[in-house]
Coordinates of C-alpha atoms in Angstrom, one line a residue:
M23 CA -56.1 -38.6 -22.8
R24 CA -58.3 -40.7 -25.1
P25 CA -62.0 -40.1 -25.1
S26 CA -64.5 -42.2 -27.0
A27 CA -64.9 -41.1 -30.6
P28 CA -68.0 -39.3 -31.8
P29 CA -70.0 -40.1 -35.0
A30 CA -67.7 -40.2 -38.0
L31 CA -68.4 -36.7 -39.3
P32 CA -65.8 -34.0 -40.2
A33 CA -65.5 -31.2 -37.6
L34 CA -65.5 -27.4 -38.3
G35 CA -64.4 -26.5 -34.8
L36 CA -65.0 -28.1 -31.5
A37 CA -64.5 -26.9 -28.0
L38 CA -63.7 -29.1 -25.0
P39 CA -63.6 -27.4 -21.5
L40 CA -61.5 -29.4 -19.0
L41 CA -61.7 -28.7 -15.3
L42 CA -58.2 -28.1 -13.7
L43 CA -57.2 -26.9 -10.3
L44 CA -53.9 -25.2 -10.9
L45 CA -54.2 -22.3 -13.4
P46 CA -52.6 -18.9 -13.6
P47 CA -54.6 -16.1 -12.0
A48 CA -56.7 -13.9 -14.3
P49 CA -55.1 -10.6 -15.4
R50 CA -56.1 -7.6 -13.4
A51 CA -59.2 -5.7 -14.7
A52 CA -58.8 -2.3 -16.2
Y53 CA -59.3 0.5 -13.7
R54 CA -59.9 4.2 -14.0
A55 CA -56.5 5.9 -13.9
P56 CA -56.0 9.4 -12.7
R57 CA -54.6 11.7 -15.3
F58 CA -52.5 10.9 -18.4
D59 CA -49.8 13.1 -19.6
P60 CA -49.2 13.7 -23.4
T61 CA -46.2 11.4 -23.4
W62 CA -46.0 7.8 -24.7
K63 CA -44.7 6.7 -21.3
S64 CA -47.8 7.9 -19.6
L65 CA -50.3 7.0 -22.3
D66 CA -48.9 3.5 -22.8
A67 CA -49.4 2.9 -19.0
R68 CA -53.2 3.3 -19.3
P69 CA -54.9 -0.1 -18.7
L70 CA -56.9 -1.3 -21.7
P71 CA -60.6 -1.2 -20.9
A72 CA -61.6 -4.8 -20.0
W73 CA -64.5 -5.0 -22.5
F74 CA -62.1 -5.1 -25.5
D75 CA -60.2 -8.2 -24.4
Q76 CA -63.4 -9.9 -23.5
A77 CA -65.0 -9.2 -26.9
K78 CA -62.6 -11.2 -29.1
F79 CA -64.4 -10.6 -32.4
G80 CA -65.3 -7.5 -34.3
I81 CA -66.4 -6.5 -37.8
F82 CA -64.4 -4.0 -39.9
V83 CA -66.4 -2.1 -42.6
H84 CA -64.5 -0.5 -45.5
W85 CA -66.9 1.8 -47.3
G86 CA -66.4 5.0 -49.3
V87 CA -66.1 6.5 -52.7
F88 CA -63.7 3.7 -53.7
S89 CA -66.8 1.5 -53.5
V90 CA -68.0 3.1 -56.8
P91 CA -65.3 1.9 -59.2
S92 CA -65.1 -1.2 -57.0
F93 CA -62.2 -2.5 -59.0
G94 CA -58.8 -3.9 -57.8
S95 CA -58.6 -2.2 -54.4
E96 CA -59.8 0.5 -52.1
W97 CA -56.5 2.2 -53.1
F98 CA -58.0 2.7 -56.6
W99 CA -57.3 6.4 -56.7
W100 CA -53.7 6.1 -55.7
Y101 CA -53.0 3.2 -58.1
W102 CA -54.7 4.9 -61.0
Q103 CA -53.5 8.5 -60.6
E104 CA -50.2 8.3 -58.7
K105 CA -48.8 4.9 -59.6
K106 CA -50.5 4.6 -63.0
I107 CA -50.7 0.9 -62.8
P108 CA -51.7 -0.4 -66.2
M109 CA -54.8 -2.4 -65.2
Y110 CA -56.3 0.6 -63.4
V111 CA -55.5 3.0 -66.2
K112 CA -57.0 0.6 -68.7
F113 CA -60.1 0.2 -66.6
M114 CA -60.7 3.9 -66.7
E115 CA -60.0 4.2 -70.4
D116 CA -62.5 1.4 -71.1
N117 CA -65.3 2.6 -68.9
Y118 CA -65.2 6.4 -68.4
R119 CA -64.8 9.5 -70.5
P120 CA -61.2 10.8 -71.0
D121 CA -61.7 13.9 -68.7
F122 CA -63.3 11.8 -65.8
K123 CA -61.8 12.7 -62.4
Y124 CA -61.9 10.6 -59.2
E125 CA -64.0 13.4 -57.7
D126 CA -66.7 12.6 -60.2
F127 CA -67.2 9.3 -58.5
G128 CA -68.5 11.2 -55.4
P129 CA -72.1 11.8 -56.7
L130 CA -72.2 8.2 -57.8
F131 CA -71.7 7.0 -54.2
T132 CA -75.4 7.0 -53.6
A133 CA -75.9 4.6 -50.6
R134 CA -79.4 4.3 -52.1
F135 CA -80.2 0.9 -50.5
F136 CA -78.3 1.5 -47.2
N137 CA -80.4 0.3 -44.3
A138 CA -78.5 0.8 -41.1
S139 CA -81.0 -1.4 -39.2
Y140 CA -80.4 -4.3 -41.5
W141 CA -76.6 -3.9 -41.2
A142 CA -76.9 -3.9 -37.4
D143 CA -79.1 -7.0 -37.4
V144 CA -76.5 -8.9 -39.6
F145 CA -73.7 -7.8 -37.4
Q146 CA -75.6 -9.0 -34.3
A147 CA -76.2 -12.3 -36.0
S148 CA -72.5 -12.7 -36.7
G149 CA -71.6 -13.0 -33.0
A150 CA -69.3 -9.9 -33.2
K151 CA -69.0 -7.7 -30.1
Y152 CA -67.8 -4.5 -31.8
T153 CA -67.8 -2.9 -35.2
V154 CA -65.4 -0.4 -36.8
L155 CA -66.6 1.8 -39.8
T156 CA -64.2 3.7 -42.1
S157 CA -65.4 7.3 -41.3
K158 CA -62.7 8.5 -43.7
H159 CA -60.2 6.6 -45.8
H160 CA -57.1 7.9 -47.5
E161 CA -59.2 9.5 -50.3
G162 CA -60.4 12.0 -47.8
F163 CA -64.2 11.6 -48.3
T164 CA -66.0 11.6 -44.9
L165 CA -69.1 9.5 -44.3
W166 CA -70.4 12.3 -42.1
G167 CA -71.0 16.0 -42.8
S168 CA -67.5 17.1 -41.7
K169 CA -67.2 20.8 -41.2
H170 CA -63.6 20.5 -42.5
S171 CA -64.2 18.5 -45.7
W172 CA -66.4 20.9 -47.7
N173 CA -68.2 19.3 -50.6
W174 CA -66.3 16.0 -50.1
N175 CA -68.5 14.4 -47.6
A176 CA -71.6 12.2 -47.6
V177 CA -73.9 15.0 -46.5
D178 CA -73.0 17.4 -49.3
V179 CA -72.3 14.8 -52.1
G180 CA -73.7 11.5 -53.1
P181 CA -76.0 10.1 -50.3
K182 CA -76.7 13.5 -48.7
R183 CA -77.0 11.6 -45.4
D184 CA -75.0 11.3 -42.3
L185 CA -74.0 7.6 -42.7
V186 CA -71.9 7.5 -39.5
K187 CA -74.9 8.7 -37.4
E188 CA -77.3 6.3 -39.0
L189 CA -75.1 3.3 -38.3
E190 CA -74.1 4.5 -34.9
A191 CA -77.8 4.8 -33.9
A192 CA -78.7 1.4 -35.3
I193 CA -75.8 -0.4 -33.6
R194 CA -76.6 1.2 -30.2
N195 CA -80.4 0.8 -30.4
R196 CA -80.6 -2.7 -31.9
T197 CA -77.5 -4.6 -30.8
D198 CA -75.1 -5.2 -27.9
L199 CA -72.1 -4.3 -30.1
R200 CA -69.7 -1.5 -29.3
F201 CA -69.5 1.1 -32.0
G202 CA -66.1 2.1 -33.4
L203 CA -64.7 4.3 -36.1
Y204 CA -61.7 4.1 -38.4
Y205 CA -60.0 7.4 -39.4
S206 CA -57.2 8.0 -41.8
L207 CA -54.8 10.7 -40.5
F208 CA -53.5 11.7 -43.9
E209 CA -55.1 12.1 -47.4
W210 CA -53.3 11.2 -50.6
F211 CA -53.8 14.3 -52.5
H212 CA -54.8 17.0 -50.0
P213 CA -52.8 20.1 -51.0
L214 CA -52.0 21.1 -47.4
F215 CA -50.7 17.6 -46.6
L216 CA -48.6 17.6 -49.8
E217 CA -47.2 21.0 -48.9
D218 CA -46.3 19.9 -45.4
K219 CA -44.7 16.8 -46.8
S220 CA -42.6 18.9 -49.2
R221 CA -41.2 20.7 -46.2
S222 CA -40.3 17.4 -44.4
F223 CA -43.3 17.9 -42.0
H224 CA -41.6 20.8 -40.3
Q225 CA -44.9 22.6 -40.6
Q226 CA -48.4 21.3 -39.5
Q227 CA -50.9 23.0 -41.7
F228 CA -52.8 19.8 -42.5
P229 CA -53.2 18.3 -39.0
V230 CA -54.0 21.7 -37.5
S231 CA -56.7 22.6 -40.0
K232 CA -58.0 19.1 -41.0
T233 CA -57.0 16.0 -39.0
L234 CA -57.2 17.2 -35.4
P235 CA -60.5 19.1 -35.8
E236 CA -62.1 16.1 -37.4
L237 CA -60.9 13.7 -34.7
Y238 CA -62.3 15.9 -32.0
E239 CA -65.5 16.3 -34.0
L240 CA -65.9 12.5 -34.4
V241 CA -65.3 11.7 -30.8
N242 CA -67.6 14.4 -29.4
K243 CA -70.4 13.8 -31.9
Y244 CA -70.4 10.0 -32.2
Q245 CA -68.6 8.8 -29.1
P246 CA -66.8 5.8 -30.6
E247 CA -65.5 3.2 -28.2
V248 CA -62.9 2.1 -30.7
L249 CA -60.8 4.7 -32.4
W250 CA -58.9 3.0 -35.2
S251 CA -56.2 5.3 -36.5
D252 CA -54.4 4.6 -39.8
G253 CA -52.4 6.3 -42.5
D254 CA -49.6 8.3 -41.1
G255 CA -48.3 9.3 -44.5
D256 CA -44.7 8.7 -43.3
A257 CA -45.1 11.6 -40.9
P258 CA -44.0 11.2 -37.2
D259 CA -46.4 11.3 -34.3
D260 CA -45.3 14.7 -33.2
Y261 CA -46.4 16.1 -36.6
W262 CA -49.9 14.7 -36.0
N263 CA -49.8 15.9 -32.4
S264 CA -51.0 12.4 -31.4
T265 CA -49.9 12.3 -27.8
V266 CA -51.8 15.6 -27.0
F267 CA -54.9 14.3 -28.7
L268 CA -54.7 10.9 -26.9
A269 CA -54.2 12.6 -23.6
W270 CA -57.5 14.5 -24.2
L271 CA -59.2 11.3 -25.3
Y272 CA -58.2 9.5 -22.1
N273 CA -58.7 12.4 -19.7
Q274 CA -61.5 14.5 -20.9
S275 CA -63.4 13.0 -23.8
P276 CA -67.0 11.6 -23.4
V277 CA -65.6 8.1 -23.9
R278 CA -62.5 8.4 -21.7
D279 CA -63.4 5.4 -19.5
T280 CA -64.3 2.9 -22.3
V281 CA -62.5 3.9 -25.5
V282 CA -59.7 1.8 -26.9
T283 CA -57.2 2.9 -29.5
N284 CA -54.7 1.1 -31.7
D285 CA -51.0 1.7 -32.5
R286 CA -51.1 3.7 -35.8
W287 CA -50.5 7.3 -34.6
G288 CA -47.4 8.3 -36.6
L289 CA -44.3 6.8 -38.2
G290 CA -42.6 4.4 -35.8
T291 CA -45.6 4.0 -33.4
I292 CA -47.0 0.8 -34.8
C293 CA -46.4 -2.3 -32.6
K294 CA -44.8 0.0 -30.1
H295 CA -47.3 2.6 -28.7
G296 CA -51.0 2.8 -28.3
G297 CA -53.8 0.9 -26.6
Y298 CA -53.5 -2.4 -28.5
Y299 CA -51.1 -3.4 -31.3
T300 CA -52.0 -4.2 -34.9
C301 CA -48.4 -4.4 -36.1
S302 CA -49.4 -4.9 -39.7
D303 CA -52.5 -5.7 -41.8
R304 CA -53.4 -9.4 -41.3
Y305 CA -51.0 -9.7 -38.4
H306 CA -51.1 -13.3 -37.2
P307 CA -48.0 -14.1 -35.1
G308 CA -49.1 -17.7 -34.2
H309 CA -47.8 -17.3 -30.6
L310 CA -48.5 -15.5 -27.4
L311 CA -47.5 -11.8 -27.2
P312 CA -46.9 -9.8 -24.0
H313 CA -49.2 -7.0 -25.2
K314 CA -52.9 -7.1 -26.3
W315 CA -53.1 -7.2 -30.1
E316 CA -55.6 -7.4 -32.9
N317 CA -55.6 -9.3 -36.2
C318 CA -57.4 -7.1 -38.7
M319 CA -58.0 -9.1 -41.9
T320 CA -60.3 -9.4 -44.8
I321 CA -62.8 -12.0 -46.1
D322 CA -61.7 -11.0 -49.6
K323 CA -58.0 -12.1 -49.7
F324 CA -56.9 -9.2 -51.8
S325 CA -58.9 -6.1 -51.0
W326 CA -60.6 -4.3 -48.1
G327 CA -63.1 -2.6 -50.3
Y328 CA -65.7 -4.3 -52.4
R329 CA -64.5 -5.6 -55.8
R330 CA -66.7 -6.3 -58.7
D331 CA -63.7 -8.2 -60.3
A332 CA -63.4 -10.7 -57.4
R333 CA -63.8 -14.4 -58.0
L334 CA -65.3 -17.0 -55.6
S335 CA -61.8 -18.4 -54.8
D336 CA -60.8 -14.9 -53.7
Y337 CA -62.9 -15.2 -50.6
L338 CA -62.0 -17.1 -47.4
T339 CA -64.2 -20.0 -46.6
I340 CA -66.0 -20.3 -43.2
E341 CA -63.6 -23.0 -42.2
E342 CA -60.7 -20.7 -42.9
L343 CA -62.3 -17.9 -41.0
V344 CA -63.1 -20.0 -38.0
K345 CA -59.5 -21.2 -38.0
E346 CA -58.3 -17.6 -38.1
L347 CA -60.5 -16.7 -35.1
V348 CA -59.5 -19.7 -33.0
E349 CA -55.8 -19.3 -33.5
T350 CA -56.0 -15.5 -32.9
V351 CA -57.9 -15.8 -29.7
S352 CA -55.7 -18.7 -28.4
C353 CA -52.7 -16.4 -28.8
G354 CA -54.3 -13.5 -26.9
G355 CA -55.6 -11.5 -29.9
N356 CA -58.9 -10.1 -31.2
L357 CA -60.1 -10.8 -34.7
L358 CA -61.3 -7.8 -36.7
M359 CA -62.9 -9.3 -39.8
N360 CA -63.5 -7.0 -42.7
I361 CA -66.4 -6.7 -45.2
G362 CA -66.8 -4.3 -48.1
P363 CA -70.3 -3.0 -48.9
T364 CA -71.3 -1.8 -52.4
Y365 CA -71.6 1.9 -53.4
D366 CA -75.4 1.7 -53.0
G367 CA -75.2 0.5 -49.4
T368 CA -75.8 -3.3 -49.7
I369 CA -73.7 -6.0 -48.0
P370 CA -72.8 -8.5 -50.8
V371 CA -74.4 -11.8 -50.2
I372 CA -71.1 -13.7 -49.7
F373 CA -70.1 -11.3 -46.9
E374 CA -73.5 -11.7 -45.2
E375 CA -73.3 -15.5 -45.6
R376 CA -69.8 -15.6 -43.9
L377 CA -71.0 -13.3 -41.1
R378 CA -74.1 -15.5 -40.4
Q379 CA -72.0 -18.7 -40.6
M380 CA -69.6 -17.3 -38.0
G381 CA -72.5 -16.4 -35.8
T382 CA -73.9 -19.9 -36.0
W383 CA -70.5 -21.4 -35.1
L384 CA -70.2 -19.0 -32.1
K385 CA -73.6 -19.9 -30.8
V386 CA -72.3 -23.4 -30.2
N387 CA -68.7 -22.6 -29.3
G388 CA -68.8 -19.0 -28.1
E389 CA -68.1 -20.2 -24.5
A390 CA -64.6 -21.1 -25.6
I391 CA -64.0 -17.7 -27.2
Y392 CA -65.7 -14.9 -25.4
E393 CA -64.1 -13.7 -22.1
T394 CA -61.4 -16.2 -22.3
Y395 CA -57.6 -16.0 -21.6
P396 CA -54.6 -17.7 -23.2
W397 CA -53.7 -20.9 -21.5
R398 CA -50.1 -22.0 -20.6
S399 CA -50.0 -23.7 -24.0
Q400 CA -51.6 -22.1 -27.1
S401 CA -51.7 -25.3 -29.2
D402 CA -51.2 -29.0 -28.9
V403 CA -48.8 -31.6 -30.2
T404 CA -51.9 -32.9 -32.1
P405 CA -52.3 -30.6 -35.1
D406 CA -55.3 -28.2 -35.4
V407 CA -55.9 -28.2 -31.6
W408 CA -55.8 -24.8 -29.8
Y409 CA -56.5 -23.8 -26.2
T410 CA -58.2 -21.0 -24.3
S411 CA -59.0 -20.8 -20.6
K412 CA -61.2 -19.2 -18.0
P413 CA -59.0 -19.2 -14.8
K414 CA -61.7 -18.1 -12.4
Q415 CA -63.9 -21.0 -13.4
K416 CA -60.8 -23.3 -13.6
L417 CA -61.7 -24.2 -17.1
V418 CA -59.5 -25.0 -20.1
Y419 CA -61.0 -25.3 -23.6
A420 CA -59.4 -27.5 -26.3
I421 CA -60.7 -26.3 -29.6
Y422 CA -60.1 -28.7 -32.5
L423 CA -60.6 -27.7 -36.1
K424 CA -60.4 -31.1 -37.7
W425 CA -61.5 -34.5 -36.4
P426 CA -58.6 -37.0 -36.8
T427 CA -59.0 -39.7 -39.4
S428 CA -58.3 -42.3 -36.7
R429 CA -61.5 -41.1 -35.0
H430 CA -59.6 -40.7 -31.8
L431 CA -58.4 -37.3 -30.4
F432 CA -55.3 -37.3 -28.3
L433 CA -54.5 -34.2 -26.2
G434 CA -50.8 -33.9 -25.2
Q435 CA -50.9 -30.7 -23.2
P436 CA -53.5 -31.3 -20.4
I437 CA -52.0 -33.2 -17.5
A438 CA -54.7 -35.2 -15.7
T439 CA -54.3 -35.5 -11.9
P440 CA -56.3 -38.0 -10.0
G441 CA -58.8 -36.2 -7.8
A442 CA -58.0 -32.8 -9.4
T443 CA -59.1 -33.1 -13.0
E444 CA -62.9 -33.6 -13.2
K445 CA -64.0 -36.0 -15.9
G446 CA -66.7 -34.8 -18.2
R447 CA -69.1 -36.4 -20.6
W448 CA -69.3 -35.9 -24.4
S449 CA -72.2 -34.1 -26.0
S450 CA -72.7 -33.8 -29.7
H451 CA -74.2 -31.0 -31.7
L452 CA -74.6 -30.8 -35.5
M453 CA -73.9 -27.6 -37.5
F454 CA -73.2 -27.4 -41.2
N455 CA -73.2 -31.2 -41.2
Y456 CA -70.2 -31.2 -38.8
S457 CA -70.0 -32.9 -35.5
L458 CA -69.2 -30.7 -32.5
V459 CA -68.2 -32.4 -29.2
A460 CA -67.5 -30.7 -25.9
W461 CA -66.8 -31.6 -22.3
V462 CA -69.6 -30.2 -20.2

């Protein structure tokens, strides 16, 4: 197939829909199941709510007390206190008094300039369809006034505001995004968790008194439609009582019909059990998987939280991010792209720029991303060409990330049949000084 060449401009990403007659049928839509038992066999049989697969693109937000030192990684406390990595130790010696404790960062986490409405507007402009906020990371600090995290939460210390509620209200009132929450099951230095661990997790003081009450509280109070579990602390799922909680979530919770969950519910569950698979951070298999999956990744190549010591080269370019999105969606995944706000509640300019750039690209090419399915071939013999499809409309999209130097694009996978494949016309759109061409 050899269409006429467009103007000689480099291409950031281009989508070509081709009309075909013979395409595989669309997957069956999620339905309301009866009742789920607290076993993985039963829970794993729950169909994933259809909205998640249709959404394709979400925003991850890593925000917490680790945003105060904003050095090295969101694992700052662990690397400084437990691992005693020299660069972290030296950072503290050079910048803080000798008796300074990690807990002293709490009051400095002010969120002074946090404007939930502005965040929501930026997220909407990005083209994302859902967002996931770290309600509690491994440090244990909760962004809401948890009844089970006395004096180590955003209502009692620092902002003295319910940050989860503010963002949840803004997202739901100002955007069409689904609201989700990340929650770390374990906490690095919580004495009850450490005591349970010392007894090989044969007792459950920590999940019974901390983890499970907070999970129920989060779901009932904020009704997240994504519940992103993380941090099993090398404890098995029966220690966390994960299957009992998930059975309640799917059967009785206020979000039982729409909530989606991931696969991080205890040691050994990742890439095996749960609603959709994450398998690992920055998971990007490059081929089609039989189970719905998500690529959670960061704009900052080295950290999930904001880093003051980051360099410009540490951030992925918009071209790299578009490539990540296209390849992920072509292989049946969702992209969850992470940003790290500052301790005072602002979104660093480079993160906002990347989000808005992605939104601009999706305004032109979103038809080839949202509500699509993998095609029979994910990529082409021609490099940098990836496919998606819409079986009901008998459409196949060829998304090409780089216009060939020959100025002619050859597609090896589509098979044109006389009378069955509809010819289209080329249309050209300009964005970021790139040429976008599509069959319409």
